[in-house]
Structure formats: structure tokens, C-alpha cells
Amino acid sequence: MIAEAGLAALWLAAALSLLGLFLSVLHVRGTLEADRPVRALAIVQGAMCLFAFSMLLLVFARTDLSVALVVENSHSEKPFLYKVAGAWGNHEGSMLLWVMVLGLSGAALATFSRQLSSRTLIAALGAQAALALGFHAFLLGASNPFARLNPAAPEGRGLNPLLQDPGLAFHPPTLYLGYVGLSVAFSLAVGAMLAGDVDRRLARAMRPWVLGAWIFLTLGITAGSYWAYYELGWGGWWFWDPVENASLMPWLAATALLHSVAVLAARNALKAWTMMLAVIAFSMSMVGTFLVRSGILTSVHAFAVDPTRGAFLLLLLGIYVSAAFALFAVRAGSLREGAPFEPVSREAGIVVNNLLLTVILGIVFIGTLYPLFVEALSGEKLSVGAPYFNAVAGPLAILLGILLAVGPLLSWRREGRPILRKLALPALFAATALVIAFLAIPQASPLSKFGLALAAGLIPASLVPLIGRNPLRTPLATWGMAIAHMGAAVSVAGMAADSAFTTERLTAVKLGETVSVGPWLVAFQGISPVAGPNWTAVEAELHASRGGGVSVLRPQTRFFTSPPTETNEAAIDTFLNGQLYTVIGRSDEEGRWQLRLWWKPLVTLIWLGGGLIGFGGLLAFAGHARRSWRKRLAQ
Amino acid sequence: MIARPKHQRLVLVLLAAIAVLGAVLLAMWGLKDRAAYFYTPADIVAGKGSDGKAMRLGGMVERGSVRRQSDGVTTRFIVEDGEGRVPVTYRGILPDLFREGSGVVAEGKLGSDRTFVADNILAKHDERYMPPELGNQAAEHKAGQTLKR
């Protein structure tokens, strides 16, 4: 009954979105006053989606083996957390999660965005209903998560062990909240273009959605990067894998949009550009979903999926994106011109930021899709990886970093203040660091030397906008900006340090032998079998020391029986100045075990920076929320 | 000097166009010699793939071909596809799902002695996952074997 209830709720939600779309068209055309019904429909539709997803969680929690999806992705002996996470750790479940977040954000839009004109809001809800309708069709037509299996299976096949990890259980929902949050920015842009109301009010309504989506994307990407780093056992934190790029592209677009929406809100400028970015940002979410869910790319993450689904998603993508761009082409010319500004001003700085982000986005986009085009045209198979992305996007990212120091010091409208003097000290830090980098670490790549220098200058520079202000009177949004920018600098420091200072040791050792890596001596003290809830493992015992005390690391090779798989569990020990990363490999006839060791100075700064960026976003969000709350109280 | 709105708008549109064009040109320049082509052993035997250029080699690990070298961490094996055989050396810990007779993609370079030096090995991810490019090939390979019988 539970599965049927979930399915019924989905059909009902689809019907409600169709009705909502219909009524909103009538409202926008002025034939029918349907403000309240459309808002009510959006709220009920969101509730139905939430109900359907709860039913899916329930069948997974109970391991109902008469539901095909549970049989495919779960197992009665799996730990409870992964039974629940199994609900979205697969194609159908994750698409239902996507639809649920889409529905809930439509409901939230209907509830909270009262400051917009009725025409704009209802047109935006209509756009949101149209999006929901397409994804409902996809879910019900091509990926029903509630399909029954008759007769029921005696046991499930289990979840891919690589996905049985707390980091990965919560990583996709975080990213989806980001992806779908951008759908609201898209709907608001479409609604405002239809209603002809592109103004500061729209920007103020759009900003919390963009900011929220951007925070989730930031945290999702950071968490995903850390998961790949410790779970895959290869010691890297970014692979330029198409699936990673699928989350990076919306993030780049959202970062540009976040800045241009601020210009629109503060200065009523960059109207058409902001609308276009809102369309592009959600298009990138859809491109990402298409890349991941169609199984079209070779990737460590991509799972072979039936090609009709890919075609269906491509069709949805084509319809929404081309409709939005057509609307943009028709309406962009008639948007009233925004306020003009000086060539050196905060606005101009943000224009340059947007151009750089757009170019980087274009480079990542082309690099990610190029293999598909080549294969479609010539049948040749090829892959584009780190050499391309680092060489082409890296220098632009450094330029963007420099702008990060200058931009926040520019004032709106005109530049009157002597910013060069304020940046003198950070620039001195950066120059010193650059000289030291060239002298002390000649073996490091130029990109990592410039990265280190940039971080050395940018960390102090990000605090400059706070200097001379009363910290309690400084708006939370300003704090948020400073902290987010500092987070970017901290991440850059971690990335550059990892590539410049990492030492690696790959060797085969016998029991009792000691090897060195960086400042560490690592002794191979033991090897023993261990058992977990649904796996057995061979576990090594390593004693690592550098002068002082000893830390013990226990890397494992795990064997899962359902499905039969082996995974490597790296053992990582974190210190203030870096991480010691150990992986155990296979044994040979002579009783030697393969051992891979990395000493990675300052590598944790990468994710610490990601966390700071997210925290900065959160502060800005709280600042805006507090301000609009006060305004509401004052009214 | 504040430009007139219409003028400024034109400048912005031009800048945006230059940015997009710049991205495309940069990307094309970057892709020209940094894209790694995917070859099968049959392609290599037929002379495709120049020495020293990054590429990917995909096929089956030949049964009985895997040999560990005396340093304990270098492995040599042969990748075949029924039409060609290419020797591969790899220094590192092999992925968990690396098996004789199973699909593999090696990333690396072809040496002047036509030995493939891999710096990364990708194996089948789990029972249900296979790199799409290998999936086709495994099916073709199987079909070929059936025909030969």
C-alpha cells in the first residue's frame, strides 16, 4: 500500500502542476484572477511531492522487497543509515528527490515572495509548474521509483559499497538543493520577463534563492571533493571528471549570478545580463543532471542507464532552455535601460568578475562536452582531463583571484578612494611569497607558485574591507563577503600547497620494515583480518612518527559480498600542518605488501576554505533575512 | 565620465561577445594537443597513436599475463581485444576491480618500444558499471568470439 500511496501522490502532484500552469497562463493574460488558486496549488503540489518521497523513504527503511527499486539497491542486512540513503543513491530515487525539492521550492516561492507584483509571481509559479510537469512526466513515464516486483525477491542486491559512506549519503541531496534552488531563480527571471517587471524588487526576491542555492552547491562540491579524496584512495581532491564538472558549472554560473543580482538590487543596472545568467545557471543544472543521469559519459560516477532516459532528459533540457532563451531574445531589447556607471566602480568590477567567470564556465563546458561532439561527428573516442582544464582555466582563476582583492574595495557608482594604498601591504605579502616560491621550491609548477603567492596576498586583502569599521555595526552581508572571499583564498592556498609540497612513497614492504615519506617514518607493524556489518577486510597496522609521539593508522582492503566488490579504505591522520595518507595494496608471494604513502602539507585548507565560503554565504543570507524581517516589522 | 546608457549597453554587449568568443578560442587552443584519444589494441597494432602523446587504451586484461616486477609495485600485463595485444607497465596499486579476463582502461603514453606506460588504471567499477566505451567493445568482442566458434 505504501508504494501505491506514493505513486498516487506523484500522479496527483503532476495533475496539480498541469492545473497550476493552466491557471497561471490565464492570470498572466488577464482573463482570470487566479492569484490565490495558483499559490495554493503550488503549495499542495509541494506537499504531495514531499509525501511521495516520504513513502519512498519508508519502503527503503522497511526493506520492502516487493518494490523493484529496493531489491536493486538495498539489502536487509545493510546498516540502517544506508538503507535510508539507498532511497536516493540510485537513478529513480534521486530523480524523485529532485522533483520533491522542485515542488517544495515552488511551495516556498508561493509562500514567501509576497513583495513581488502579482503578475510576476504568478508567471514565475507558472514557469515552476512547467518545470515540475516535465520532470513528473520523466519520473512517471521513464523512471517510476515505486514499480512493484511480482513475485517479491527473497533478498536485495545491495548498494554499491562505494556509496556506503556517510559523506556520500548526504552529498547528493546537498547538491540537489543547490541545483533546484537555481530553478527558482530561473522561474523568477522567466516570470519577470513575461510580466515586464525586471527591477530591483525582482533582484531582492531572487537574491535569497541564488544565495541559498550557491551555499548548497559550495558545500556539496566541497563535501564531494573530500569524499573522492578519502574514499577512492588515489590521494587527489579533484579529477576534472565530467560528473564533477556537472556540479562545478552551475556553481560558476551561480557565483556570477550572485554578484550581478547584487548589482541589480543595489543599482538597478545589469538587467538583461542578470536575466541571462539566471537562465544560464539553471540550464547548467539541467546539463549537469543530463550528464549524470543519462549515463552518456565515461566517468567513475556514471552508471550505465537506459538511453531512452537520456533522450527524454535531453528533450526536457532542449524545451526549457530554448524556450527561456527565445523569451530572453524577444524581451531583452525592451527591458528598460539600467543605471549607467563609471568604468572604475564596484559595478564595473563585478562586470569583469562576471566576464571571467563566464569564460571559465565556457572553458569547462566545452572541455566537458567536446568528447561527446567528437564521438558523435567522427566516432573517435577521446577524453579531456586535468592537463587541459589546468592549463586553460588555471591562469584565468588566478586573475579572478586578483580581482577578489580589488573588487570589494571599489565603491558603488564611482571610485574616489585610494585603494592602491590599502592593498599595498597584501601586495607586498604576495610579492614576497612569489619570490620565496621561485627560490625555495623550483620544482613546483608555475600555477602552484602563483597560487601560493595569490593566497598569501588575498588572505590579508580579504580583511581590508572590514578595517576601520565598527565590527558590531558592520552589516552581516559585509562580514559574509569578507569571510567567503577569505575562504576562496584559503582554498587556493590548500590547492597550491598540495600540488607544490606533497611527497609520495610507493613501495612493497615486509612486516616490521620501516619506510619514510616527507618528515615521517612509517613502520609496518601488523596485518590482520577484521569484520564489519556487511564486509570483511584485511587491515594493516602502521606506526607513524616524526620525532615525537607515534600515531597508528589502519588502512584496509574491504570485501563486500552483496554485491561482490572490493574497496580500499585509506587511513588518514590529520595534523595541524597536513595529512598523512596511507593505502594498503596487495601482497605477493614473498610476503610483501604494497604500500602507498602521501605526506600532504596543508591539504585540509582546501575543504576548510570551502566551508568558510559556505559560512560566509550563510552570514550574508542571515543579514539579508534580518533586514527584510525588520522592514516587514516596520511596515 | 559617465557614458550615456545606450552607449554603455553597447560596450557591455560587446564585452560579453568577446568573452564568449575568447572562451571558445581558448578552449579550442587548449584542446588541440591536450585531448587524450581512446584506442583499442587493434588500433595500436594498426599503427594508430603516436609515441609520447597522452592517450587511453581500453581492452581486456589477457588471462595469465599479469606479472609483478621485483620492486613489488610495478605490474606488467597485456591488454587485448581479440585483434591485437599491447604490453602495459604500471607502477602503483591496481584498482580493486582489476582482474585477469576483465575490462580495463589504462591512461598513459605509448613508449618508443610500443609498450604502454600507464600512469592510471581504471577498472570496471562494480558488477553493473562499465565504462560505456568498454561496454560496446566487450559486446563486440563476445560477438566476434561466438562467430569464430
mmCIF file with all atom_site columns, N, CA, C and O in Angstrom, chain A residues 209-229:
data_model
loop_
_atom_site.group_PDB
_atom_site.id
_atom_site.type_symbol
_atom_site.label_atom_id
_atom_site.label_alt_id
_atom_site.label_comp_id
_atom_site.label_asym_id
_atom_site.label_entity_id
_atom_site.label_seq_id
_atom_site.pdbx_PDB_ins_code
_atom_site.Cartn_x
_atom_site.Cartn_y
_atom_site.Cartn_z
_atom_site.occupancy
_atom_site.B_iso_or_equiv
_atom_site.pdbx_formal_charge
_atom_site.auth_seq_id
_atom_site.auth_comp_id
_atom_site.auth_asym_id
_atom_site.auth_atom_id
_atom_site.pdbx_PDB_model_num
ATOM 1  N N  . TRP A 1 209 ? 17.307 33.149 -3.039 1.00 0.00 ? 209 TRP A N  1
ATOM 2  C CA . TRP A 1 209 ? 17.300 31.848 -3.715 1.00 0.00 ? 209 TRP A CA 1
ATOM 3  C C  . TRP A 1 209 ? 18.667 31.547 -4.325 1.00 0.00 ? 209 TRP A C  1
ATOM 4  O O  . TRP A 1 209 ? 19.158 30.429 -4.239 1.00 0.00 ? 209 TRP A O  1
ATOM 5  N N  . VAL A 1 210 ? 19.232 32.577 -4.963 1.00 0.00 ? 210 VAL A N  1
ATOM 6  C CA . VAL A 1 210 ? 20.547 32.363 -5.571 1.00 0.00 ? 210 VAL A CA 1
ATOM 7  C C  . VAL A 1 210 ? 21.582 32.083 -4.481 1.00 0.00 ? 210 VAL A C  1
ATOM 8  O O  . VAL A 1 210 ? 22.385 31.162 -4.576 1.00 0.00 ? 210 VAL A O  1
ATOM 9  N N  . LEU A 1 211 ? 21.491 32.887 -3.416 1.00 0.00 ? 211 LEU A N  1
ATOM 10 C CA . LEU A 1 211 ? 22.447 32.735 -2.316 1.00 0.00 ? 211 LEU A CA 1
ATOM 11 C C  . LEU A 1 211 ? 22.306 31.352 -1.690 1.00 0.00 ? 211 LEU A C  1
ATOM 12 O O  . LEU A 1 211 ? 23.303 30.651 -1.458 1.00 0.00 ? 211 LEU A O  1
ATOM 13 N N  . GLY A 1 212 ? 21.063 30.933 -1.437 1.00 0.00 ? 212 GLY A N  1
ATOM 14 C CA . GLY A 1 212 ? 20.828 29.621 -0.832 1.00 0.00 ? 212 GLY A CA 1
ATOM 15 C C  . GLY A 1 212 ? 21.348 28.506 -1.725 1.00 0.00 ? 212 GLY A C  1
ATOM 16 O O  . GLY A 1 212 ? 22.062 27.601 -1.277 1.00 0.00 ? 212 GLY A O  1
ATOM 17 N N  . ALA A 1 213 ? 20.996 28.574 -3.012 1.00 0.00 ? 213 ALA A N  1
ATOM 18 C CA . ALA A 1 213 ? 21.443 27.545 -3.958 1.00 0.00 ? 213 ALA A CA 1
ATOM 19 C C  . ALA A 1 213 ? 22.961 27.501 -4.002 1.00 0.00 ? 213 ALA A C  1
ATOM 20 O O  . ALA A 1 213 ? 23.576 26.437 -3.999 1.00 0.00 ? 213 ALA A O  1
ATOM 21 N N  . TRP A 1 214 ? 23.556 28.680 -4.017 1.00 0.00 ? 214 TRP A N  1
ATOM 22 C CA . TRP A 1 214 ? 25.012 28.774 -4.106 1.00 0.00 ? 214 TRP A CA 1
ATOM 23 C C  . TRP A 1 214 ? 25.686 28.185 -2.859 1.00 0.00 ? 214 TRP A C  1
ATOM 24 O O  . TRP A 1 214 ? 26.704 27.495 -2.960 1.00 0.00 ? 214 TRP A O  1
ATOM 25 N N  . ILE A 1 215 ? 25.087 28.420 -1.680 1.00 0.00 ? 215 ILE A N  1
ATOM 26 C CA . ILE A 1 215 ? 25.650 27.849 -0.447 1.00 0.00 ? 215 ILE A CA 1
ATOM 27 C C  . ILE A 1 215 ? 25.616 26.322 -0.527 1.00 0.00 ? 215 ILE A C  1
ATOM 28 O O  . ILE A 1 215 ? 26.610 25.649 -0.249 1.00 0.00 ? 215 ILE A O  1
ATOM 29 N N  . PHE A 1 216 ? 24.469 25.767 -0.935 1.00 0.00 ? 216 PHE A N  1
ATOM 30 C CA . PHE A 1 216 ? 24.374 24.317 -1.014 1.00 0.00 ? 216 PHE A CA 1
ATOM 31 C C  . PHE A 1 216 ? 25.334 23.750 -2.053 1.00 0.00 ? 216 PHE A C  1
ATOM 32 O O  . PHE A 1 216 ? 25.952 22.709 -1.826 1.00 0.00 ? 216 PHE A O  1
ATOM 33 N N  . LEU A 1 217 ? 25.445 24.427 -3.203 1.00 0.00 ? 217 LEU A N  1
ATOM 34 C CA . LEU A 1 217 ? 26.375 23.944 -4.225 1.00 0.00 ? 217 LEU A CA 1
ATOM 35 C C  . LEU A 1 217 ? 27.802 23.960 -3.689 1.00 0.00 ? 217 LEU A C  1
ATOM 36 O O  . LEU A 1 217 ? 28.562 23.005 -3.874 1.00 0.00 ? 217 LEU A O  1
ATOM 37 N N  . THR A 1 218 ? 28.158 25.052 -3.014 1.00 0.00 ? 218 THR A N  1
ATOM 38 C CA . THR A 1 218 ? 29.508 25.164 -2.457 1.00 0.00 ? 218 THR A CA 1
ATOM 39 C C  . THR A 1 218 ? 29.782 24.026 -1.488 1.00 0.00 ? 218 THR A C  1
ATOM 40 O O  . THR A 1 218 ? 30.810 23.338 -1.582 1.00 0.00 ? 218 THR A O  1
ATOM 41 N N  . LEU A 1 219 ? 28.836 23.817 -0.553 1.00 0.00 ? 219 LEU A N  1
ATOM 42 C CA . LEU A 1 219 ? 29.056 22.769 0.442  1.00 0.00 ? 219 LEU A CA 1
ATOM 43 C C  . LEU A 1 219 ? 29.035 21.390 -0.214 1.00 0.00 ? 219 LEU A C  1
ATOM 44 O O  . LEU A 1 219 ? 29.815 20.509 0.143  1.00 0.00 ? 219 LEU A O  1
ATOM 45 N N  . GLY A 1 220 ? 28.146 21.214 -1.210 1.00 0.00 ? 220 GLY A N  1
ATOM 46 C CA . GLY A 1 220 ? 28.067 19.922 -1.894 1.00 0.00 ? 220 GLY A CA 1
ATOM 47 C C  . GLY A 1 220 ? 29.350 19.597 -2.639 1.00 0.00 ? 220 GLY A C  1
ATOM 48 O O  . GLY A 1 220 ? 29.851 18.470 -2.587 1.00 0.00 ? 220 GLY A O  1
ATOM 49 N N  . ILE A 1 221 ? 29.897 20.586 -3.334 1.00 0.00 ? 221 ILE A N  1
ATOM 50 C CA . ILE A 1 221 ? 31.133 20.368 -4.079 1.00 0.00 ? 221 ILE A CA 1
ATOM 51 C C  . ILE A 1 221 ? 32.280 20.090 -3.113 1.00 0.00 ? 221 ILE A C  1
ATOM 52 O O  . ILE A 1 221 ? 33.093 19.178 -3.324 1.00 0.00 ? 221 ILE A O  1
ATOM 53 N N  . THR A 1 222 ? 32.336 20.853 -2.020 1.00 0.00 ? 222 THR A N  1
ATOM 54 C CA . THR A 1 222 ? 33.392 20.646 -1.022 1.00 0.00 ? 222 THR A CA 1
ATOM 55 C C  . THR A 1 222 ? 33.311 19.244 -0.442 1.00 0.00 ? 222 THR A C  1
ATOM 56 O O  . THR A 1 222 ? 34.313 18.520 -0.355 1.00 0.00 ? 222 THR A O  1
ATOM 57 N N  . ALA A 1 223 ? 32.090 18.839 -0.054 1.00 0.00 ? 223 ALA A N  1
ATOM 58 C CA . ALA A 1 223 ? 31.923 17.511 0.535  1.00 0.00 ? 223 ALA A CA 1
ATOM 59 C C  . ALA A 1 223 ? 32.250 16.429 -0.491 1.00 0.00 ? 223 ALA A C  1
ATOM 60 O O  . ALA A 1 223 ? 32.904 15.431 -0.168 1.00 0.00 ? 223 ALA A O  1
ATOM 61 N N  . GLY A 1 224 ? 31.814 16.632 -1.738 1.00 0.00 ? 224 GLY A N  1
ATOM 62 C CA . GLY A 1 224 ? 32.080 15.644 -2.776 1.00 0.00 ? 224 GLY A CA 1
ATOM 63 C C  . GLY A 1 224 ? 33.568 15.497 -3.030 1.00 0.00 ? 224 GLY A C  1
ATOM 64 O O  . GLY A 1 224 ? 34.080 14.393 -3.219 1.00 0.00 ? 224 GLY A O  1
ATOM 65 N N  . SER A 1 225 ? 34.265 16.624 -3.010 1.00 0.00 ? 225 SER A N  1
ATOM 66 C CA . SER A 1 225 ? 35.706 16.590 -3.220 1.00 0.00 ? 225 SER A CA 1
ATOM 67 C C  . SER A 1 225 ? 36.382 15.817 -2.090 1.00 0.00 ? 225 SER A C  1
ATOM 68 O O  . SER A 1 225 ? 37.263 14.984 -2.323 1.00 0.00 ? 225 SER A O  1
ATOM 69 N N  . TYR A 1 226 ? 35.954 16.045 -0.853 1.00 0.00 ? 226 TYR A N  1
ATOM 70 C CA . TYR A 1 226 ? 36.582 15.344 0.264  1.00 0.00 ? 226 TYR A CA 1
ATOM 71 C C  . TYR A 1 226 ? 36.254 13.856 0.219  1.00 0.00 ? 226 TYR A C  1
ATOM 72 O O  . TYR A 1 226 ? 37.101 13.009 0.497  1.00 0.00 ? 226 TYR A O  1
ATOM 73 N N  . TRP A 1 227 ? 35.014 13.541 -0.188 1.00 0.00 ? 227 TRP A N  1
ATOM 74 C CA . TRP A 1 227 ? 34.644 12.130 -0.310 1.00 0.00 ? 227 TRP A CA 1
ATOM 75 C C  . TRP A 1 227 ? 35.562 11.433 -1.311 1.00 0.00 ? 227 TRP A C  1
ATOM 76 O O  . TRP A 1 227 ? 36.113 10.371 -1.031 1.00 0.00 ? 227 TRP A O  1
ATOM 77 N N  . ALA A 1 228 ? 35.708 12.019 -2.486 1.00 0.00 ? 228 ALA A N  1
ATOM 78 C CA . ALA A 1 228 ? 36.538 11.402 -3.523 1.00 0.00 ? 228 ALA A CA 1
ATOM 79 C C  . ALA A 1 228 ? 37.960 11.240 -2.995 1.00 0.00 ? 228 ALA A C  1
ATOM 80 O O  . ALA A 1 228 ? 38.617 10.227 -3.248 1.00 0.00 ? 228 ALA A O  1
ATOM 81 N N  . TYR A 1 229 ? 38.414 12.229 -2.232 1.00 0.00 ? 229 TYR A N  1
ATOM 82 C CA . TYR A 1 229 ? 39.788 12.226 -1.712 1.00 0.00 ? 229 TYR A CA 1
ATOM 83 C C  . TYR A 1 229 ? 40.021 11.058 -0.767 1.00 0.00 ? 229 TYR A C  1
ATOM 84 O O  . TYR A 1 229 ? 40.993 10.337 -0.889 1.00 0.00 ? 229 TYR A O  1
#
